[in-house]
C-alpha cells in the first residue's frame, strides 16, 4: 500500500565506510572502548552537517564488519533524506566526516571511501537520479529500533561535556550552550561577560564579543540558513523579533544571501553590544546543525583547506 499523505516519510539505508589508509582500521577503532566515543561523535557531527540538523538522520546501529564500518541510518523526513543525498553525492559528507574524525581522533588525516546501499540496491550507481534513490530508501523500512549502545553513546557525549566543564571549575550551566542553545544572558551588574568561557565539542573556548572577521565569515558561509540562525538568536534578542527577519529578507533580496546574513548579524551586534558574544552565535549555529561554520569561527579549520 502507498503511504497516505498524512503518514510520516520514513526510510532506511546503510552507509559503508572504509579508510584507505592501511594503518587506520575503522572497525578496530570503533571496537576500542577508548576510541569508540570519538568515532561516534565524528559520525554524529558529520551526519548533522549533511542534513543541516542534529535530528535530520538517526543512527540505529553501527556494525563492525572488517574492513568496513557500517552505519544503519533512519530518515524521518523526505527533505532531510534529500539533503543527505545531495551532501553525499557532492562529496561534502565525505569531507565533513574526514575532518571530524581527524579532530576527534587527533590524527593528521583520515582518508575515507564510502558506499551507500538500500536493501539490494547500490545507490552509488544511481546518485544522479535523486528521486529513484529516495524511492529505494523509502522502500526499506527500518528493521530495528535504535541500538542501546547508540543511546548510551549519545548520553556519554552529553555527560562528557558536563564532566569537562566541572573539571575546568566552571559552573555546569556555563556549558549548557551545547545542550540548550537558547542561553539566558543575565544582565546583573557583573563586570565579567555573561560567560567567561564556553564548551564546544568538548573543548573550552574563551567567550568574546563578535569581531568584524566573525561577521564577514558568518555572512559568507551561512548561506540559506541565515534566517534559521536568526530565529535561534531572536529568543534572547528583541531586535530580531518577528517580522524583522522577514523584512530583512525582502529589503536585501536583490543584494543576495551574503548581504541578508550580514544585515541580520549587524542588527544583533548593534542591539546587544558587549552581549553579542561568540558563545551565543555558536549556540545558534549548533541548534541549526551548522557545525562546520561553528568550527570555522573558532579557528578549528585553520590548518585545513576550507572550501
PDB file of C-alpha atoms in Angstrom:
ATOM      1  CA  UNK A   1       0.000   0.000   0.000  1.00  0.00           C
ATOM      2  CA  UNK A   2       1.126   3.535  -0.675  1.00  0.00           C
ATOM      3  CA  UNK A   3       1.544   5.648   2.399  1.00  0.00           C
ATOM      4  CA  UNK A   4      -1.170   8.231   2.941  1.00  0.00           C
ATOM      5  CA  UNK A   5      -0.214  11.862   2.625  1.00  0.00           C
ATOM      6  CA  UNK A   6      -0.500  12.348   6.394  1.00  0.00           C
ATOM      7  CA  UNK A   7       1.774   9.392   7.181  1.00  0.00           C
ATOM      8  CA  UNK A   8       5.385  10.260   8.055  1.00  0.00           C
ATOM      9  CA  UNK A   9       8.039   9.657   5.393  1.00  0.00           C
ATOM     10  CA  UNK A  10      10.365   7.008   6.846  1.00  0.00           C
ATOM     11  CA  UNK A  11      13.178   5.190   5.083  1.00  0.00           C
ATOM     12  CA  UNK A  12      16.404   3.379   5.810  1.00  0.00           C
ATOM     13  CA  UNK A  13      19.858   2.973   4.251  1.00  0.00           C
ATOM     14  CA  UNK A  14      23.285   1.593   5.088  1.00  0.00           C
ATOM     15  CA  UNK A  15      26.427   3.710   4.882  1.00  0.00           C
ATOM     16  CA  UNK A  16      29.593   1.647   4.365  1.00  0.00           C
ATOM     17  CA  UNK A  17      32.810   3.341   5.497  1.00  0.00           C
ATOM     18  CA  UNK A  18      36.371   2.211   4.961  1.00  0.00           C
ATOM     19  CA  UNK A  19      39.668   4.009   5.488  1.00  0.00           C
ATOM     20  CA  UNK A  20      42.009   3.918   2.502  1.00  0.00           C
ATOM     21  CA  UNK A  21      44.958   4.231   4.888  1.00  0.00           C
ATOM     22  CA  UNK A  22      46.213   0.772   5.915  1.00  0.00           C
ATOM     23  CA  UNK A  23      47.170   1.928   9.409  1.00  0.00           C
ATOM     24  CA  UNK A  24      43.653   3.227  10.165  1.00  0.00           C
ATOM     25  CA  UNK A  25      41.105   0.445  10.597  1.00  0.00           C
ATOM     26  CA  UNK A  26      37.733   1.987  11.419  1.00  0.00           C
ATOM     27  CA  UNK A  27      36.085  -1.170  12.873  1.00  0.00           C
ATOM     28  CA  UNK A  28      39.072  -1.652  15.211  1.00  0.00           C
ATOM     29  CA  UNK A  29      38.845   1.972  16.349  1.00  0.00           C
ATOM     30  CA  UNK A  30      35.111   1.572  16.965  1.00  0.00           C
ATOM     31  CA  UNK A  31      35.652  -1.683  18.877  1.00  0.00           C
ATOM     32  CA  UNK A  32      38.103   0.094  21.195  1.00  0.00           C
ATOM     33  CA  UNK A  33      36.254   1.365  24.281  1.00  0.00           C
ATOM     34  CA  UNK A  34      38.558   4.406  24.399  1.00  0.00           C
ATOM     35  CA  UNK A  35      38.163   5.403  20.751  1.00  0.00           C
ATOM     36  CA  UNK A  36      34.511   4.446  20.252  1.00  0.00           C
ATOM     37  CA  UNK A  37      33.047   7.718  21.675  1.00  0.00           C
ATOM     38  CA  UNK A  38      35.364   9.752  19.402  1.00  0.00           C
ATOM     39  CA  UNK A  39      34.348   7.824  16.270  1.00  0.00           C
ATOM     40  CA  UNK A  40      30.666   8.075  17.249  1.00  0.00           C
ATOM     41  CA  UNK A  41      30.964  11.822  17.839  1.00  0.00           C
ATOM     42  CA  UNK A  42      32.543  12.319  14.393  1.00  0.00           C
ATOM     43  CA  UNK A  43      29.761  10.281  12.743  1.00  0.00           C
ATOM     44  CA  UNK A  44      27.058  12.247  14.554  1.00  0.00           C
ATOM     45  CA  UNK A  45      28.519  15.652  13.674  1.00  0.00           C
ATOM     46  CA  UNK A  46      29.124  14.760  10.018  1.00  0.00           C
ATOM     47  CA  UNK A  47      25.558  13.451   9.631  1.00  0.00           C
ATOM     48  CA  UNK A  48      24.250  16.648  11.265  1.00  0.00           C
ATOM     49  CA  UNK A  49      26.298  18.669   8.748  1.00  0.00           C
ATOM     50  CA  UNK A  50      24.853  16.648   5.860  1.00  0.00           C
ATOM     51  CA  UNK A  51      21.199  17.282   6.723  1.00  0.00           C
ATOM     52  CA  UNK A  52      21.606  20.681   8.356  1.00  0.00           C
ATOM     53  CA  UNK A  53      20.026  19.372  11.555  1.00  0.00           C
ATOM     54  CA  UNK A  54      21.168  17.363  14.580  1.00  0.00           C
ATOM     55  CA  UNK A  55      17.986  15.288  14.221  1.00  0.00           C
ATOM     56  CA  UNK A  56      17.951  15.063  10.420  1.00  0.00           C
ATOM     57  CA  UNK A  57      19.032  11.427  10.353  1.00  0.00           C
ATOM     58  CA  UNK A  58      19.085   8.837  13.124  1.00  0.00           C
ATOM     59  CA  UNK A  59      21.794   6.214  13.585  1.00  0.00           C
ATOM     60  CA  UNK A  60      20.139   2.916  14.532  1.00  0.00           C
ATOM     61  CA  UNK A  61      23.220   0.723  14.750  1.00  0.00           C
ATOM     62  CA  UNK A  62      26.908   0.710  13.884  1.00  0.00           C
ATOM     63  CA  UNK A  63      28.153  -2.663  12.625  1.00  0.00           C
ATOM     64  CA  UNK A  64      31.827  -3.634  12.600  1.00  0.00           C
ATOM     65  CA  UNK A  65      32.427  -5.768   9.531  1.00  0.00           C
ATOM     66  CA  UNK A  66      36.160  -5.637   8.752  1.00  0.00           C
ATOM     67  CA  UNK A  67      37.365  -3.658   6.880  1.00  0.00           C
ATOM     68  CA  UNK A  68      34.059  -1.736   6.865  1.00  0.00           C
ATOM     69  CA  UNK A  69      32.226   0.231   9.498  1.00  0.00           C
ATOM     70  CA  UNK A  70      28.543   0.022   8.505  1.00  0.00           C
ATOM     71  CA  UNK A  71      26.102   2.608   9.830  1.00  0.00           C
ATOM     72  CA  UNK A  72      22.374   1.856   9.643  1.00  0.00           C
ATOM     73  CA  UNK A  73      20.528   5.119   9.032  1.00  0.00           C
ATOM     74  CA  UNK A  74      16.897   6.065   9.527  1.00  0.00           C
ATOM     75  CA  UNK A  75      15.307   9.098   7.863  1.00  0.00           C
ATOM     76  CA  UNK A  76      12.026  10.547   9.133  1.00  0.00           C
ATOM     77  CA  UNK A  77      11.536  13.273   6.524  1.00  0.00           C
ATOM     78  CA  UNK A  78      11.992  13.191   2.783  1.00  0.00           C
ATOM     79  CA  UNK A  79      13.578  16.665   2.758  1.00  0.00           C
ATOM     80  CA  UNK A  80      16.258  15.514   5.239  1.00  0.00           C
ATOM     81  CA  UNK A  81      16.952  12.443   3.134  1.00  0.00           C
ATOM     82  CA  UNK A  82      17.212  14.613   0.028  1.00  0.00           C
ATOM     83  CA  UNK A  83      19.715  16.914   1.747  1.00  0.00           C
ATOM     84  CA  UNK A  84      21.722  13.894   2.889  1.00  0.00           C
ATOM     85  CA  UNK A  85      21.808  12.500  -0.676  1.00  0.00           C
ATOM     86  CA  UNK A  86      22.970  15.850  -2.075  1.00  0.00           C
ATOM     87  CA  UNK A  87      25.711  16.091   0.557  1.00  0.00           C
ATOM     88  CA  UNK A  88      26.754  12.502  -0.172  1.00  0.00           C
ATOM     89  CA  UNK A  89      26.726  12.981  -3.947  1.00  0.00           C
ATOM     90  CA  UNK A  90      28.740  16.215  -3.824  1.00  0.00           C
ATOM     91  CA  UNK A  91      31.388  14.721  -1.513  1.00  0.00           C
ATOM     92  CA  UNK A  92      30.518  17.141   1.317  1.00  0.00           C
ATOM     93  CA  UNK A  93      29.592  14.307   3.705  1.00  0.00           C
ATOM     94  CA  UNK A  94      32.870  12.523   2.998  1.00  0.00           C
ATOM     95  CA  UNK A  95      34.891  15.703   3.562  1.00  0.00           C
ATOM     96  CA  UNK A  96      32.965  16.547   6.724  1.00  0.00           C
ATOM     97  CA  UNK A  97      33.425  13.053   8.202  1.00  0.00           C
ATOM     98  CA  UNK A  98      37.136  13.045   7.349  1.00  0.00           C
ATOM     99  CA  UNK A  99      37.521  16.394   9.128  1.00  0.00           C
ATOM    100  CA  UNK A 100      35.525  15.337  12.203  1.00  0.00           C
ATOM    101  CA  UNK A 101      37.419  12.032  12.517  1.00  0.00           C
ATOM    102  CA  UNK A 102      40.684  13.916  12.188  1.00  0.00           C
ATOM    103  CA  UNK A 103      39.678  16.286  15.012  1.00  0.00           C
ATOM    104  CA  UNK A 104      38.068  13.665  17.281  1.00  0.00           C
ATOM    105  CA  UNK A 105      40.874  11.120  16.937  1.00  0.00           C
ATOM    106  CA  UNK A 106      43.667  13.745  16.842  1.00  0.00           C
ATOM    107  CA  UNK A 107      45.095  12.271  13.636  1.00  0.00           C
ATOM    108  CA  UNK A 108      46.743  14.079  10.755  1.00  0.00           C
ATOM    109  CA  UNK A 109      44.354  12.698   8.162  1.00  0.00           C
ATOM    110  CA  UNK A 110      41.676  10.005   7.881  1.00  0.00           C
ATOM    111  CA  UNK A 111      41.058   9.276   4.174  1.00  0.00           C
ATOM    112  CA  UNK A 112      37.761   7.501   3.534  1.00  0.00           C
ATOM    113  CA  UNK A 113      35.897   5.523   0.915  1.00  0.00           C
ATOM    114  CA  UNK A 114      32.111   5.445   1.153  1.00  0.00           C
ATOM    115  CA  UNK A 115      29.321   3.332  -0.263  1.00  0.00           C
ATOM    116  CA  UNK A 116      25.566   3.735   0.176  1.00  0.00           C
ATOM    117  CA  UNK A 117      23.082   0.878  -0.041  1.00  0.00           C
ATOM    118  CA  UNK A 118      19.339   0.460   0.468  1.00  0.00           C
ATOM    119  CA  UNK A 119      18.337  -3.217   0.504  1.00  0.00           C
ATOM    120  CA  UNK A 120      19.992  -4.813  -2.532  1.00  0.00           C
ATOM    121  CA  UNK A 121      20.362  -1.509  -4.355  1.00  0.00           C
ATOM    122  CA  UNK A 122      23.778   0.164  -4.661  1.00  0.00           C
ATOM    123  CA  UNK A 123      22.766   3.819  -4.580  1.00  0.00           C
ATOM    124  CA  UNK A 124      26.192   4.996  -5.761  1.00  0.00           C
ATOM    125  CA  UNK A 125      25.216   3.773  -9.242  1.00  0.00           C
ATOM    126  CA  UNK A 126      22.120   5.994  -9.376  1.00  0.00           C
ATOM    127  CA  UNK A 127      23.047   9.128  -7.435  1.00  0.00           C
ATOM    128  CA  UNK A 128      22.162  11.421 -10.344  1.00  0.00           C
ATOM    129  CA  UNK A 129      18.589  10.113 -10.160  1.00  0.00           C
ATOM    130  CA  UNK A 130      17.717  11.536  -6.755  1.00  0.00           C
ATOM    131  CA  UNK A 131      14.042  10.526  -6.861  1.00  0.00           C
ATOM    132  CA  UNK A 132      14.963   6.913  -7.584  1.00  0.00           C
ATOM    133  CA  UNK A 133      17.398   6.918  -4.626  1.00  0.00           C
ATOM    134  CA  UNK A 134      14.643   8.360  -2.402  1.00  0.00           C
ATOM    135  CA  UNK A 135      12.270   5.606  -3.564  1.00  0.00           C
ATOM    136  CA  UNK A 136      14.804   2.872  -2.719  1.00  0.00           C
ATOM    137  CA  UNK A 137      15.425   4.349   0.752  1.00  0.00           C
ATOM    138  CA  UNK A 138      11.676   4.801   1.362  1.00  0.00           C
ATOM    139  CA  UNK A 139      11.013   1.167   0.391  1.00  0.00           C
ATOM    140  CA  UNK A 140      13.497  -0.026   3.029  1.00  0.00           C
ATOM    141  CA  UNK A 141      11.770   0.461   6.353  1.00  0.00           C
ATOM    142  CA  UNK A 142      13.993   0.289   9.448  1.00  0.00           C
ATOM    143  CA  UNK A 143      14.016  -3.285  10.785  1.00  0.00           C
ATOM    144  CA  UNK A 144      15.026  -2.320  14.298  1.00  0.00           C
ATOM    145  CA  UNK A 145      14.771   0.330  16.968  1.00  0.00           C
ATOM    146  CA  UNK A 146      17.828   2.325  17.887  1.00  0.00           C
ATOM    147  CA  UNK A 147      20.508   0.122  19.427  1.00  0.00           C
ATOM    148  CA  UNK A 148      21.002   0.510  23.188  1.00  0.00           C
ATOM    149  CA  UNK A 149      24.702   1.093  22.569  1.00  0.00           C
ATOM    150  CA  UNK A 150      23.880   4.130  20.390  1.00  0.00           C
ATOM    151  CA  UNK A 151      21.655   5.585  23.121  1.00  0.00           C
ATOM    152  CA  UNK A 152      24.472   5.069  25.653  1.00  0.00           C
ATOM    153  CA  UNK A 153      26.951   6.816  23.344  1.00  0.00           C
ATOM    154  CA  UNK A 154      24.537   9.763  22.961  1.00  0.00           C
ATOM    155  CA  UNK A 155      24.366  10.034  26.760  1.00  0.00           C
ATOM    156  CA  UNK A 156      28.138   9.617  27.017  1.00  0.00           C
ATOM    157  CA  UNK A 157      28.605  12.525  24.606  1.00  0.00           C
ATOM    158  CA  UNK A 158      26.387  14.773  26.741  1.00  0.00           C
ATOM    159  CA  UNK A 159      27.934  13.769  30.075  1.00  0.00           C
ATOM    160  CA  UNK A 160      31.462  14.139  28.674  1.00  0.00           C
ATOM    161  CA  UNK A 161      30.790  17.827  28.102  1.00  0.00           C
ATOM    162  CA  UNK A 162      29.339  18.293  31.605  1.00  0.00           C
ATOM    163  CA  UNK A 163      32.258  16.470  33.263  1.00  0.00           C
ATOM    164  CA  UNK A 164      34.797  18.534  31.385  1.00  0.00           C
ATOM    165  CA  UNK A 165      33.140  21.744  32.459  1.00  0.00           C
ATOM    166  CA  UNK A 166      33.213  20.614  36.100  1.00  0.00           C
ATOM    167  CA  UNK A 167      36.880  19.663  35.781  1.00  0.00           C
ATOM    168  CA  UNK A 168      37.577  23.112  34.420  1.00  0.00           C
ATOM    169  CA  UNK A 169      35.965  24.626  37.546  1.00  0.00           C
ATOM    170  CA  UNK A 170      33.145  26.067  35.504  1.00  0.00           C
ATOM    171  CA  UNK A 171      29.564  26.149  36.625  1.00  0.00           C
ATOM    172  CA  UNK A 172      27.653  23.403  34.838  1.00  0.00           C
ATOM    173  CA  UNK A 173      25.230  25.995  33.485  1.00  0.00           C
ATOM    174  CA  UNK A 174      28.135  27.587  31.585  1.00  0.00           C
ATOM    175  CA  UNK A 175      28.418  24.540  29.381  1.00  0.00           C
ATOM    176  CA  UNK A 176      24.699  24.488  28.700  1.00  0.00           C
ATOM    177  CA  UNK A 177      25.377  26.119  25.348  1.00  0.00           C
ATOM    178  CA  UNK A 178      25.704  22.609  23.973  1.00  0.00           C
ATOM    179  CA  UNK A 179      22.500  21.199  25.394  1.00  0.00           C
ATOM    180  CA  UNK A 180      20.285  24.271  25.431  1.00  0.00           C
ATOM    181  CA  UNK A 181      21.291  26.695  22.730  1.00  0.00           C
ATOM    182  CA  UNK A 182      18.963  29.445  23.957  1.00  0.00           C
ATOM    183  CA  UNK A 183      21.024  30.553  26.952  1.00  0.00           C
ATOM    184  CA  UNK A 184      19.667  33.312  29.125  1.00  0.00           C
ATOM    185  CA  UNK A 185      22.249  36.062  29.484  1.00  0.00           C
ATOM    186  CA  UNK A 186      21.862  37.744  32.882  1.00  0.00           C
ATOM    187  CA  UNK A 187      22.335  41.485  32.853  1.00  0.00           C
ATOM    188  CA  UNK A 188      23.232  41.841  36.531  1.00  0.00           C
ATOM    189  CA  UNK A 189      25.889  44.435  37.314  1.00  0.00           C
ATOM    190  CA  UNK A 190      28.738  41.996  36.851  1.00  0.00           C
ATOM    191  CA  UNK A 191      31.999  43.270  35.444  1.00  0.00           C
ATOM    192  CA  UNK A 192      32.503  39.931  33.688  1.00  0.00           C
ATOM    193  CA  UNK A 193      30.879  39.000  30.418  1.00  0.00           C
ATOM    194  CA  UNK A 194      27.827  36.712  30.808  1.00  0.00           C
ATOM    195  CA  UNK A 195      30.077  33.661  30.342  1.00  0.00           C
ATOM    196  CA  UNK A 196      33.846  33.853  30.579  1.00  0.00           C
ATOM    197  CA  UNK A 197      34.292  30.570  28.740  1.00  0.00           C
ATOM    198  CA  UNK A 198      32.084  28.057  26.982  1.00  0.00           C
ATOM    199  CA  UNK A 199      32.380  24.460  25.801  1.00  0.00           C
ATOM    200  CA  UNK A 200      32.161  23.356  22.169  1.00  0.00           C
ATOM    201  CA  UNK A 201      32.843  19.761  21.086  1.00  0.00           C
ATOM    202  CA  UNK A 202      34.395  19.039  24.474  1.00  0.00           C
ATOM    203  CA  UNK A 203      36.883  21.906  24.200  1.00  0.00           C
ATOM    204  CA  UNK A 204      36.906  25.083  26.259  1.00  0.00           C
ATOM    205  CA  UNK A 205      36.922  28.428  24.437  1.00  0.00           C
ATOM    206  CA  UNK A 206      37.170  31.976  25.711  1.00  0.00           C
ATOM    207  CA  UNK A 207      33.923  33.839  25.239  1.00  0.00           C
ATOM    208  CA  UNK A 208      34.360  37.160  23.462  1.00  0.00           C
ATOM    209  CA  UNK A 209      32.334  39.754  21.656  1.00  0.00           C
ATOM    210  CA  UNK A 210      31.928  39.180  17.930  1.00  0.00           C
ATOM    211  CA  UNK A 211      34.596  40.685  15.681  1.00  0.00           C
ATOM    212  CA  UNK A 212      34.351  42.128  12.135  1.00  0.00           C
ATOM    213  CA  UNK A 213      36.119  38.942  10.966  1.00  0.00           C
ATOM    214  CA  UNK A 214      33.419  36.753  12.600  1.00  0.00           C
ATOM    215  CA  UNK A 215      30.779  38.964  10.989  1.00  0.00           C
ATOM    216  CA  UNK A 216      32.199  38.531   7.471  1.00  0.00           C
ATOM    217  CA  UNK A 217      32.828  34.786   7.808  1.00  0.00           C
ATOM    218  CA  UNK A 218      29.267  34.245   9.030  1.00  0.00           C
ATOM    219  CA  UNK A 219      27.771  36.263   6.165  1.00  0.00           C
ATOM    220  CA  UNK A 220      29.926  34.457   3.609  1.00  0.00           C
ATOM    221  CA  UNK A 221      29.357  30.875   4.819  1.00  0.00           C
ATOM    222  CA  UNK A 222      25.892  30.659   6.394  1.00  0.00           C
ATOM    223  CA  UNK A 223      24.122  30.768   3.001  1.00  0.00           C
ATOM    224  CA  UNK A 224      20.365  29.977   3.015  1.00  0.00           C
ATOM    225  CA  UNK A 225      20.378  29.090   6.719  1.00  0.00           C
ATOM    226  CA  UNK A 226      20.735  32.726   7.846  1.00  0.00           C
ATOM    227  CA  UNK A 227      17.022  33.006   8.662  1.00  0.00           C
ATOM    228  CA  UNK A 228      17.062  29.883  10.847  1.00  0.00           C
ATOM    229  CA  UNK A 229      20.098  31.164  12.757  1.00  0.00           C
ATOM    230  CA  UNK A 230      18.286  34.491  13.149  1.00  0.00           C
ATOM    231  CA  UNK A 231      15.277  32.732  14.666  1.00  0.00           C
ATOM    232  CA  UNK A 232      17.551  30.960  17.150  1.00  0.00           C
ATOM    233  CA  UNK A 233      19.159  34.294  18.102  1.00  0.00           C
ATOM    234  CA  UNK A 234      15.789  36.070  18.384  1.00  0.00           C
ATOM    235  CA  UNK A 235      14.874  34.092  21.535  1.00  0.00           C
ATOM    236  CA  UNK A 236      17.143  36.411  23.527  1.00  0.00           C
ATOM    237  CA  UNK A 237      17.304  39.420  21.214  1.00  0.00           C
ATOM    238  CA  UNK A 238      14.360  41.783  20.871  1.00  0.00           C
ATOM    239  CA  UNK A 239      15.868  43.472  17.831  1.00  0.00           C
ATOM    240  CA  UNK A 240      15.360  40.272  15.823  1.00  0.00           C
ATOM    241  CA  UNK A 241      11.745  39.603  16.813  1.00  0.00           C
ATOM    242  CA  UNK A 242       9.233  38.954  14.036  1.00  0.00           C
ATOM    243  CA  UNK A 243       8.733  40.422  11.463  1.00  0.00           C
ATOM    244  CA  UNK A 244      12.294  41.853  11.434  1.00  0.00           C
ATOM    245  CA  UNK A 245      13.872  38.751   9.830  1.00  0.00           C
ATOM    246  CA  UNK A 246      11.281  38.554   7.056  1.00  0.00           C
ATOM    247  CA  UNK A 247      11.673  42.292   6.428  1.00  0.00           C
ATOM    248  CA  UNK A 248      15.451  41.872   6.066  1.00  0.00           C
ATOM    249  CA  UNK A 249      14.859  39.092   3.525  1.00  0.00           C
ATOM    250  CA  UNK A 250      12.672  41.414   1.427  1.00  0.00           C
ATOM    251  CA  UNK A 251      14.757  44.536   1.885  1.00  0.00           C
ATOM    252  CA  UNK A 252      18.047  42.931   0.819  1.00  0.00           C
ATOM    253  CA  UNK A 253      16.622  40.366  -1.611  1.00  0.00           C
ATOM    254  CA  UNK A 254      18.355  41.908  -4.628  1.00  0.00           C
ATOM    255  CA  UNK A 255      21.739  42.043  -2.871  1.00  0.00           C
ATOM    256  CA  UNK A 256      21.628  38.308  -2.147  1.00  0.00           C
ATOM    257  CA  UNK A 257      22.322  35.936   0.734  1.00  0.00           C
ATOM    258  CA  UNK A 258      25.629  37.477   1.862  1.00  0.00           C
ATOM    259  CA  UNK A 259      24.061  40.899   2.466  1.00  0.00           C
ATOM    260  CA  UNK A 260      20.944  39.430   4.118  1.00  0.00           C
ATOM    261  CA  UNK A 261      23.094  37.428   6.549  1.00  0.00           C
ATOM    262  CA  UNK A 262      25.409  40.409   7.114  1.00  0.00           C
ATOM    263  CA  UNK A 263      22.498  42.718   7.979  1.00  0.00           C
ATOM    264  CA  UNK A 264      20.997  40.108  10.324  1.00  0.00           C
ATOM    265  CA  UNK A 265      24.183  39.851  12.382  1.00  0.00           C
ATOM    266  CA  UNK A 266      24.646  43.623  12.234  1.00  0.00           C
ATOM    267  CA  UNK A 267      21.217  44.065  13.917  1.00  0.00           C
ATOM    268  CA  UNK A 268      22.245  41.539  16.583  1.00  0.00           C
ATOM    269  CA  UNK A 269      25.602  43.221  17.279  1.00  0.00           C
ATOM    270  CA  UNK A 270      24.123  46.750  17.329  1.00  0.00           C
ATOM    271  CA  UNK A 271      21.318  45.826  19.730  1.00  0.00           C
ATOM    272  CA  UNK A 272      23.252  43.537  22.080  1.00  0.00           C
ATOM    273  CA  UNK A 273      26.544  45.428  22.310  1.00  0.00           C
ATOM    274  CA  UNK A 274      29.001  43.575  24.542  1.00  0.00           C
ATOM    275  CA  UNK A 275      26.474  40.781  24.972  1.00  0.00           C
ATOM    276  CA  UNK A 276      26.772  39.912  21.271  1.00  0.00           C
ATOM    277  CA  UNK A 277      29.180  37.104  22.078  1.00  0.00           C
ATOM    278  CA  UNK A 278      30.696  34.249  20.120  1.00  0.00           C
ATOM    279  CA  UNK A 279      29.080  31.732  22.533  1.00  0.00           C
ATOM    280  CA  UNK A 280      25.596  32.915  21.572  1.00  0.00           C
ATOM    281  CA  UNK A 281      26.339  32.709  17.861  1.00  0.00           C
ATOM    282  CA  UNK A 282      27.944  29.248  18.191  1.00  0.00           C
ATOM    283  CA  UNK A 283      24.912  28.009  20.154  1.00  0.00           C
ATOM    284  CA  UNK A 284      22.578  29.262  17.388  1.00  0.00           C
ATOM    285  CA  UNK A 285      24.736  27.583  14.721  1.00  0.00           C
ATOM    286  CA  UNK A 286      24.731  24.301  16.669  1.00  0.00           C
ATOM    287  CA  UNK A 287      20.974  24.421  17.033  1.00  0.00           C
ATOM    288  CA  UNK A 288      20.718  24.518  13.231  1.00  0.00           C
ATOM    289  CA  UNK A 289      23.336  21.860  12.535  1.00  0.00           C
ATOM    290  CA  UNK A 290      25.911  24.318  11.152  1.00  0.00           C
ATOM    291  CA  UNK A 291      28.809  22.606  12.888  1.00  0.00           C
ATOM    292  CA  UNK A 292      31.415  23.308  10.189  1.00  0.00           C
ATOM    293  CA  UNK A 293      30.676  27.033  10.301  1.00  0.00           C
ATOM    294  CA  UNK A 294      30.963  26.999  14.107  1.00  0.00           C
ATOM    295  CA  UNK A 295      34.357  25.272  13.782  1.00  0.00           C
ATOM    296  CA  UNK A 296      35.439  27.843  11.196  1.00  0.00           C
ATOM    297  CA  UNK A 297      34.584  30.749  13.546  1.00  0.00           C
ATOM    298  CA  UNK A 298      36.512  29.105  16.388  1.00  0.00           C
ATOM    299  CA  UNK A 299      39.585  28.523  14.226  1.00  0.00           C
ATOM    300  CA  UNK A 300      39.322  24.734  14.238  1.00  0.00           C
ATOM    301  CA  UNK A 301      39.765  24.629  10.453  1.00  0.00           C
ATOM    302  CA  UNK A 302      42.844  26.839  10.388  1.00  0.00           C
ATOM    303  CA  UNK A 303      45.181  24.000   9.382  1.00  0.00           C
ATOM    304  CA  UNK A 304      42.855  22.560   6.790  1.00  0.00           C
ATOM    305  CA  UNK A 305      41.754  23.657   3.369  1.00  0.00           C
ATOM    306  CA  UNK A 306      38.319  25.105   3.770  1.00  0.00           C
ATOM    307  CA  UNK A 307      36.135  25.211   0.731  1.00  0.00           C
TER     308      UNK A 307
END
